[in-house]
PDB file of C-alpha atoms in Angstrom:
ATOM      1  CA  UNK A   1     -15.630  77.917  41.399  1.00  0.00           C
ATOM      2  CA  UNK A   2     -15.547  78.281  37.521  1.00  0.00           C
ATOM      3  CA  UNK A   3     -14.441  80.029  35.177  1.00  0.00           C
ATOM      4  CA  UNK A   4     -15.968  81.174  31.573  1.00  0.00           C
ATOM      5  CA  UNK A   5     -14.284  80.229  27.907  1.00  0.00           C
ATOM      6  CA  UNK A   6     -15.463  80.916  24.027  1.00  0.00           C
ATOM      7  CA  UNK A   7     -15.259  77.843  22.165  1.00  0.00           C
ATOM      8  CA  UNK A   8     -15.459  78.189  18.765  1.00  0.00           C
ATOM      9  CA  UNK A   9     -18.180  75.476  17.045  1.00  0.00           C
ATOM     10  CA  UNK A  10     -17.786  73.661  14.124  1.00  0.00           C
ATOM     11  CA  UNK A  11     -20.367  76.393  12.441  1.00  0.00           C
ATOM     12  CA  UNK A  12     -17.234  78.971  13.381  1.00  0.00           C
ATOM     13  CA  UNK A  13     -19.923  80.729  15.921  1.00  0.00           C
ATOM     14  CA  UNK A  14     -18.625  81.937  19.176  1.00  0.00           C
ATOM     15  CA  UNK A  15     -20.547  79.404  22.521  1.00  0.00           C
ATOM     16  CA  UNK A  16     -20.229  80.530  25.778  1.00  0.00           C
ATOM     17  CA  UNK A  17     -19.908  77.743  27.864  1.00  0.00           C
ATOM     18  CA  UNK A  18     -19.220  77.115  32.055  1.00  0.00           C
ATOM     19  CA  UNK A  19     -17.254  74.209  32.984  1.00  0.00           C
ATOM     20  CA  UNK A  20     -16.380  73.947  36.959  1.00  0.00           C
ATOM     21  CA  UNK A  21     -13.068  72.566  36.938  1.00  0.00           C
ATOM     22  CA  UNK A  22     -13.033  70.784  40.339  1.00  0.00           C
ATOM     23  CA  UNK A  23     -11.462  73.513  42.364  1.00  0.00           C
ATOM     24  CA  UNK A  24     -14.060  72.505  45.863  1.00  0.00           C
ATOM     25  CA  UNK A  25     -12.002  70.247  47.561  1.00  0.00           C
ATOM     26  CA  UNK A  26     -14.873  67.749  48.086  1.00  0.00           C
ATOM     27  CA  UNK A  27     -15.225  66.940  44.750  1.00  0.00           C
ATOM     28  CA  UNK A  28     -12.894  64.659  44.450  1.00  0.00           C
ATOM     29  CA  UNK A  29     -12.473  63.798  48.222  1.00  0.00           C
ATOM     30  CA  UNK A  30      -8.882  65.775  48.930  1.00  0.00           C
ATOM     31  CA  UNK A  31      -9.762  68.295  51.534  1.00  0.00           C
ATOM     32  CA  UNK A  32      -6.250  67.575  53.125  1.00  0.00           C
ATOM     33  CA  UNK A  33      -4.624  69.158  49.873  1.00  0.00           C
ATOM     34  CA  UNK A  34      -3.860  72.410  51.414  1.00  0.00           C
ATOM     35  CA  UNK A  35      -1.274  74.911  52.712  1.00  0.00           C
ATOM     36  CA  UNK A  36       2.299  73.533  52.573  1.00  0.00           C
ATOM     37  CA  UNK A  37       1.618  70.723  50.143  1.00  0.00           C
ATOM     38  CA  UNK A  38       0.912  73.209  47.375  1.00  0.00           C
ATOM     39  CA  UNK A  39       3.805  74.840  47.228  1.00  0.00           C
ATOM     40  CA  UNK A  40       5.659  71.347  47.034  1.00  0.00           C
ATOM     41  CA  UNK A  41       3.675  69.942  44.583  1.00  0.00           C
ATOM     42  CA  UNK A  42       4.320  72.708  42.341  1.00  0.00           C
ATOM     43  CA  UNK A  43       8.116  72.672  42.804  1.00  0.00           C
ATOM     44  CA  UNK A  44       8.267  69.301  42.209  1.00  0.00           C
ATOM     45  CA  UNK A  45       6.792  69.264  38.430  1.00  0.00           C
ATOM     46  CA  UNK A  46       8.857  69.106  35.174  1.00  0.00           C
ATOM     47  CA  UNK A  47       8.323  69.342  31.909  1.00  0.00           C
ATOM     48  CA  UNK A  48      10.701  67.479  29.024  1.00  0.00           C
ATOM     49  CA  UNK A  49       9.706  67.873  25.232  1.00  0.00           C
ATOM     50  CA  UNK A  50      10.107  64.617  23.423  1.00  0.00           C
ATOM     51  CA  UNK A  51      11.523  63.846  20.316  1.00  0.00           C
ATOM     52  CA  UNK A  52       7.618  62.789  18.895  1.00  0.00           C
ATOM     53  CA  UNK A  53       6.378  66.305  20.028  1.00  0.00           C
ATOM     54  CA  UNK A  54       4.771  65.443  22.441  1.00  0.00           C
ATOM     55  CA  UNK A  55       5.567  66.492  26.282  1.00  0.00           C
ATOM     56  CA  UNK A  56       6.281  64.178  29.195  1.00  0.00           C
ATOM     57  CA  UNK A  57       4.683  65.904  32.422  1.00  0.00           C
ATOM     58  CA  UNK A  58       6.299  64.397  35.361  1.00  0.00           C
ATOM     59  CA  UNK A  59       5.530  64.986  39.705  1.00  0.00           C
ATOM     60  CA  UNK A  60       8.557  63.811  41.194  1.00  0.00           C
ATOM     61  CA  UNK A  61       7.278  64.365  44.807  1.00  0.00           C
ATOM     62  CA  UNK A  62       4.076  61.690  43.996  1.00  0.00           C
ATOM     63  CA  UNK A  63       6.399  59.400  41.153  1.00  0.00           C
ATOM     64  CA  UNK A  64       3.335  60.596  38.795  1.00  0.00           C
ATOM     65  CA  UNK A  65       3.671  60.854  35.259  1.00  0.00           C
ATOM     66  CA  UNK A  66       1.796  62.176  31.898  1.00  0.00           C
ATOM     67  CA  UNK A  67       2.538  62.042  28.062  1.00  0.00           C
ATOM     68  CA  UNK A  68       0.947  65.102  26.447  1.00  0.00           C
ATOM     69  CA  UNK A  69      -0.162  65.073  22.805  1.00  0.00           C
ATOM     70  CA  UNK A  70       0.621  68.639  21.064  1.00  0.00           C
ATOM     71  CA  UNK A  71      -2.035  71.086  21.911  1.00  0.00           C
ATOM     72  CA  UNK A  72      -1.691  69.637  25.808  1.00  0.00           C
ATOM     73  CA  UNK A  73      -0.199  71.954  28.783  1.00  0.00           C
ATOM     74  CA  UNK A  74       0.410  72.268  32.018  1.00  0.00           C
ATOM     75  CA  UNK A  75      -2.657  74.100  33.963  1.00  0.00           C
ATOM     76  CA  UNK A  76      -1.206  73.483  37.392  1.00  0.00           C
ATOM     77  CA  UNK A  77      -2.109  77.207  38.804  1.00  0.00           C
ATOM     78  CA  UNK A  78      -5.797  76.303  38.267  1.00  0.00           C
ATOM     79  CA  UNK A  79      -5.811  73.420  40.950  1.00  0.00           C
ATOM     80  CA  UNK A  80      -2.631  74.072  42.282  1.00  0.00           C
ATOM     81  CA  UNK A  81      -2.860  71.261  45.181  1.00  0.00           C
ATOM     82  CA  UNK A  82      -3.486  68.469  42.249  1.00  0.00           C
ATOM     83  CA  UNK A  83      -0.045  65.889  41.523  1.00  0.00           C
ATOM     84  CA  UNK A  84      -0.600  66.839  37.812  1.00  0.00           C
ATOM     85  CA  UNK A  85      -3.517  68.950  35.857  1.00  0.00           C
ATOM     86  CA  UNK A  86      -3.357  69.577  32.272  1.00  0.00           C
ATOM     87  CA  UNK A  87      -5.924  70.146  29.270  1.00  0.00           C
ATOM     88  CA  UNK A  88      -6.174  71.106  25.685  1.00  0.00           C
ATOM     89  CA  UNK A  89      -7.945  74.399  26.347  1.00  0.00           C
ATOM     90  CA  UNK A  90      -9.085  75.592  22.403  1.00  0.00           C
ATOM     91  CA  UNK A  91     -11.024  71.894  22.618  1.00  0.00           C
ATOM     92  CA  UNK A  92     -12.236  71.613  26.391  1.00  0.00           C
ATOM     93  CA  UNK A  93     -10.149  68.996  27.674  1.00  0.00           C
ATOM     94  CA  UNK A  94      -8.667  68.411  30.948  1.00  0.00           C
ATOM     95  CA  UNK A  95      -7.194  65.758  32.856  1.00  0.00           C
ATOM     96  CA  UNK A  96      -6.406  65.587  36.223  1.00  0.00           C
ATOM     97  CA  UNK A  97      -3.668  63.509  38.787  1.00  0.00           C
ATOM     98  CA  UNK A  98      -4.413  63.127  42.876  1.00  0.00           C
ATOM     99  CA  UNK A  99      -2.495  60.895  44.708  1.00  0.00           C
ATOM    100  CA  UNK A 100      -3.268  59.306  48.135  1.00  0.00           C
ATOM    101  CA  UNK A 101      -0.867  57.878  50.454  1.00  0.00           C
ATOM    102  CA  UNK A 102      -2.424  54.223  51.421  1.00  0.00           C
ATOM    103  CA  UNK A 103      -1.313  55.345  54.402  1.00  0.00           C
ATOM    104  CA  UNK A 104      -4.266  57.696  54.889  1.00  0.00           C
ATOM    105  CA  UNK A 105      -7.661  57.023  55.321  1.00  0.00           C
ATOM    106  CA  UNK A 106      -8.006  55.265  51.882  1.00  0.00           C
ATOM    107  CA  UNK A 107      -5.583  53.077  52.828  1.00  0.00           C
ATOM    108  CA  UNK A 108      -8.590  51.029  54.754  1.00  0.00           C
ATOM    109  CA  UNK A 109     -10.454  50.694  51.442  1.00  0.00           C
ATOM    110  CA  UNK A 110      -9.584  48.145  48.608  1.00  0.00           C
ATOM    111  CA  UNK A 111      -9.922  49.709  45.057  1.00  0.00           C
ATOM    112  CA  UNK A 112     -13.545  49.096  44.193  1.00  0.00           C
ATOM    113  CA  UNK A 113     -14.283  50.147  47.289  1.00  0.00           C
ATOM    114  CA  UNK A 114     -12.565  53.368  46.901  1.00  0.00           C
ATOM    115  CA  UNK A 115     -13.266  53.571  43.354  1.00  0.00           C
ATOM    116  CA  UNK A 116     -17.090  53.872  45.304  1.00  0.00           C
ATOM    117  CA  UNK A 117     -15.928  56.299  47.797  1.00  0.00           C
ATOM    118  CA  UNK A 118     -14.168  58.899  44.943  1.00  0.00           C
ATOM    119  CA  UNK A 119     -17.204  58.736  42.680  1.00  0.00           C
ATOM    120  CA  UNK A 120     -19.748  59.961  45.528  1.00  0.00           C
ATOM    121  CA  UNK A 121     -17.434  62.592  45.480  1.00  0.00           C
ATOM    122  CA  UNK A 122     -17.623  63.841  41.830  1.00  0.00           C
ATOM    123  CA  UNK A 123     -21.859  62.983  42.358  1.00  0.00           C
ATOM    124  CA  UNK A 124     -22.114  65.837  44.832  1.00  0.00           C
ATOM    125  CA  UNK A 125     -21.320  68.145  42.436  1.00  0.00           C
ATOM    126  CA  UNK A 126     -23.421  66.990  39.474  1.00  0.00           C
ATOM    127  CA  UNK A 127     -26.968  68.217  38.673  1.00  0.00           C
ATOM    128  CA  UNK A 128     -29.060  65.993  36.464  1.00  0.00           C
ATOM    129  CA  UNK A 129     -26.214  63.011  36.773  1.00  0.00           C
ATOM    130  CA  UNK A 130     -27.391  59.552  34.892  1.00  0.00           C
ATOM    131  CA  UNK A 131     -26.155  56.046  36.399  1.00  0.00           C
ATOM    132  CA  UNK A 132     -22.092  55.932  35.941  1.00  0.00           C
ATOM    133  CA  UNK A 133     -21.101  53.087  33.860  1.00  0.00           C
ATOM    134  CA  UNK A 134     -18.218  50.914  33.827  1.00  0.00           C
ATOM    135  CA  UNK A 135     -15.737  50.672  31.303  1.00  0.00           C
ATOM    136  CA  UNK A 136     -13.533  47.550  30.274  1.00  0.00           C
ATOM    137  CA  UNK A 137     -10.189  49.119  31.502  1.00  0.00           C
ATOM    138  CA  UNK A 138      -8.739  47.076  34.150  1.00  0.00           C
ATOM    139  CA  UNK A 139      -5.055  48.508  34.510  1.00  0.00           C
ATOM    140  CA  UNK A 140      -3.208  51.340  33.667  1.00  0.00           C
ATOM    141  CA  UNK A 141       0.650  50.062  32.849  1.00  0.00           C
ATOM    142  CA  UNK A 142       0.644  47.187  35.103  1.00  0.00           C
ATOM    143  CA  UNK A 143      -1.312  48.438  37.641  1.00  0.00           C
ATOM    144  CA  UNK A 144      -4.404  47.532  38.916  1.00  0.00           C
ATOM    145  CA  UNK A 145      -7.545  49.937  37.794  1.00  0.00           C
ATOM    146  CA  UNK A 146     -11.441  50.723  38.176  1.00  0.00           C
ATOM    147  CA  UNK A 147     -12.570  53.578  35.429  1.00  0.00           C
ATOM    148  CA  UNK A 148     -16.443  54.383  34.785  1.00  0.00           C
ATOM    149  CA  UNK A 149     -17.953  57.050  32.602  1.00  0.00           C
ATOM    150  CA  UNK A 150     -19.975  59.934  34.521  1.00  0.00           C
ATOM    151  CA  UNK A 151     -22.556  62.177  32.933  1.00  0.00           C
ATOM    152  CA  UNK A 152     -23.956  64.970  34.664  1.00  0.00           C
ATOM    153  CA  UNK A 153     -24.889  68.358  34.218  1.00  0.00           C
ATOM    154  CA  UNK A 154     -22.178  71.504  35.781  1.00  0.00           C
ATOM    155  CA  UNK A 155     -23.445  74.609  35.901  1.00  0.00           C
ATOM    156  CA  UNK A 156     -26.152  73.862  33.168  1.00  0.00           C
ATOM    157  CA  UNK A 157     -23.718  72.414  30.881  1.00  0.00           C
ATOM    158  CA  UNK A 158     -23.737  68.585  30.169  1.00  0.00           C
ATOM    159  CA  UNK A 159     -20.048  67.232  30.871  1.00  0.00           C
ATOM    160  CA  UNK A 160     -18.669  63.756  31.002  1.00  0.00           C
ATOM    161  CA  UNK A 161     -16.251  62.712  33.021  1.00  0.00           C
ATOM    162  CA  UNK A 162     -14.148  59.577  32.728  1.00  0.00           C
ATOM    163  CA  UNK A 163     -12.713  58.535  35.986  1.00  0.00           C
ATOM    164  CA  UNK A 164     -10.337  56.462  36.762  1.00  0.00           C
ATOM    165  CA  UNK A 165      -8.834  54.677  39.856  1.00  0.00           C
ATOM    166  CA  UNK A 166      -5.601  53.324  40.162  1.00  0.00           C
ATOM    167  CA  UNK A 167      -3.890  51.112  42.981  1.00  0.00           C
ATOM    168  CA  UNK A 168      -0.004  51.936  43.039  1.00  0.00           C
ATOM    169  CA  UNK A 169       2.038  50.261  45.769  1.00  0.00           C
ATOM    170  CA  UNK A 170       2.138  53.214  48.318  1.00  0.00           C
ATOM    171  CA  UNK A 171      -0.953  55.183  46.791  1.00  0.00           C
ATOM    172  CA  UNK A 172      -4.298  55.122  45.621  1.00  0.00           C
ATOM    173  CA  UNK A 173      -4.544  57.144  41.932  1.00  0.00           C
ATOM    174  CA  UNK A 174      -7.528  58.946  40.362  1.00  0.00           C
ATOM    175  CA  UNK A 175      -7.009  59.919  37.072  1.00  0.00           C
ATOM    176  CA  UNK A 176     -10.035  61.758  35.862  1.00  0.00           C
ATOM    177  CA  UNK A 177     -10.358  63.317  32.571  1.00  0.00           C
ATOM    178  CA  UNK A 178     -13.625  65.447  31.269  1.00  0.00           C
ATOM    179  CA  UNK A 179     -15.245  67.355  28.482  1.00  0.00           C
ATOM    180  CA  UNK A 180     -18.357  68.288  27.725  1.00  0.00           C
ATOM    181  CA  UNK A 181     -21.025  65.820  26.304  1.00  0.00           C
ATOM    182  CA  UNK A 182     -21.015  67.940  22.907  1.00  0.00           C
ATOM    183  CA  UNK A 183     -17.184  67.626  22.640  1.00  0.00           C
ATOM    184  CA  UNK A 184     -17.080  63.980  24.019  1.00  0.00           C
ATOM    185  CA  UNK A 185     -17.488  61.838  21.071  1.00  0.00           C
ATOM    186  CA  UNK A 186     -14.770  63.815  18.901  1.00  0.00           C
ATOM    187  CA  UNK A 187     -12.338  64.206  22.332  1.00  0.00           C
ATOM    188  CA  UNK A 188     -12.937  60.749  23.532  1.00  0.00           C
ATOM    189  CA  UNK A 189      -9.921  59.019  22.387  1.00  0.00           C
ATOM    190  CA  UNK A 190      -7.242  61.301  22.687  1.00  0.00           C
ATOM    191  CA  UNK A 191      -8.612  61.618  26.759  1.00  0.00           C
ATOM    192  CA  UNK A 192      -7.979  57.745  26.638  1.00  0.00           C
ATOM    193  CA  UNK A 193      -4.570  58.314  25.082  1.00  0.00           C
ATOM    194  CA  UNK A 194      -3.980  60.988  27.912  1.00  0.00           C
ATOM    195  CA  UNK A 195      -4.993  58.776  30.457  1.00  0.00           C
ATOM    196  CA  UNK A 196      -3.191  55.569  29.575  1.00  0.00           C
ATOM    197  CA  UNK A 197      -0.057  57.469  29.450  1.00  0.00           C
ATOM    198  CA  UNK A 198      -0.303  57.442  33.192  1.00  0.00           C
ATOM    199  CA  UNK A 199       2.676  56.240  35.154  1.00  0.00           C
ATOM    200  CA  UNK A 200       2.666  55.920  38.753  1.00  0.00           C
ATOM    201  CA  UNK A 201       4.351  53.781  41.391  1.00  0.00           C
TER     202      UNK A 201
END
């Protein structure tokens, strides 16, 4: 499932652009994130406006947290089973939160190897994908963490994702942020910002 947006170019001409926004459960290998879970997740979300202007984003059911930049907000009704999904809209940003209990099936895996697992999961629904690549991030706030960079095509548009998996005590993290490829040099590192602002347990 996607959904169309105008983005307005540098040129100030209107571009009609696609961007799937990970709404098929198999993306991102959470099938089980259904039915009563939903409505909990969504209960359990705050938001608290800091004193910098920017917005702290917090799950208090999955002990997840985000710090949002200004322009940042809370998209939760477009994957409403996700611990925490936000973007800057006008510039095609998004991040997303999904927690795992170890004590589920990932629980087996150690974090490369589910690291592995999660990305096959954001392959199956890229056209034209090119070998992921790792970057040099090994933690997220004192927690152990995989991330690679994904390119791939969605629905004919050219989108990279930067994905990111994290090894709490009880739970097994991906944070995974995307653009497109056009917007990806200019968006890059305010999605890193985004991302290391992750706190989780």
């Amino acid at each position: 499932m996607g959904f169309k947006f105008d983005h307005q170019g540098r040129m100030g001409g209107s571009i009609t652009r696609s961007l799937v926004l990970l709404s098929v459960c198999f993306w991102l290998g959470s099938c089980s994130r259904v039915g009563e879970r939903t409505k909990d997740v969504i209960n359990a979300i705050s938001i608290q406006n800091l004193s910098s202007g920017e917005k702290l984003l917090k799950n208090d059911e999955s002990n997840v947290q985000l710090t949002l930049p200004e322009g940042w907000v809370d998209v939760q009704s477009l994957r409403p089973d996700a611990d925490l999904y936000v973007a800057h809209e006008d510039r095609t940003m998004y991040v997303l939160v999904l927690a795992d209990p170890k004590r589920s099936e990932v629980g087996a895996f150690g974090l490369s190897d589910n690291a592995v697992q999660y990305l096959s999961f954001l392959d199956r629904g890229l056209s034209q994908e090119r070998p992921e690549v790792a970057t040099n991030v090994t933690s997220l706030n004192g927690l152990d963490a995989v991330q690679y960079e994904v390119q791939g095509n969605v629905d004919n548009v050219p989108v990279v994702f930067l994905h990111t998996t994290v090894e709490g005590e009880t739970n097994y993290y991906q944070v995974v942020a995307w653009t497109t490829a056009q917007d990806y040099p200019a968006a890059k590192d305010e999605l890193l910002g985004v991302i290391g602002s992750f706190r989780g347990t």
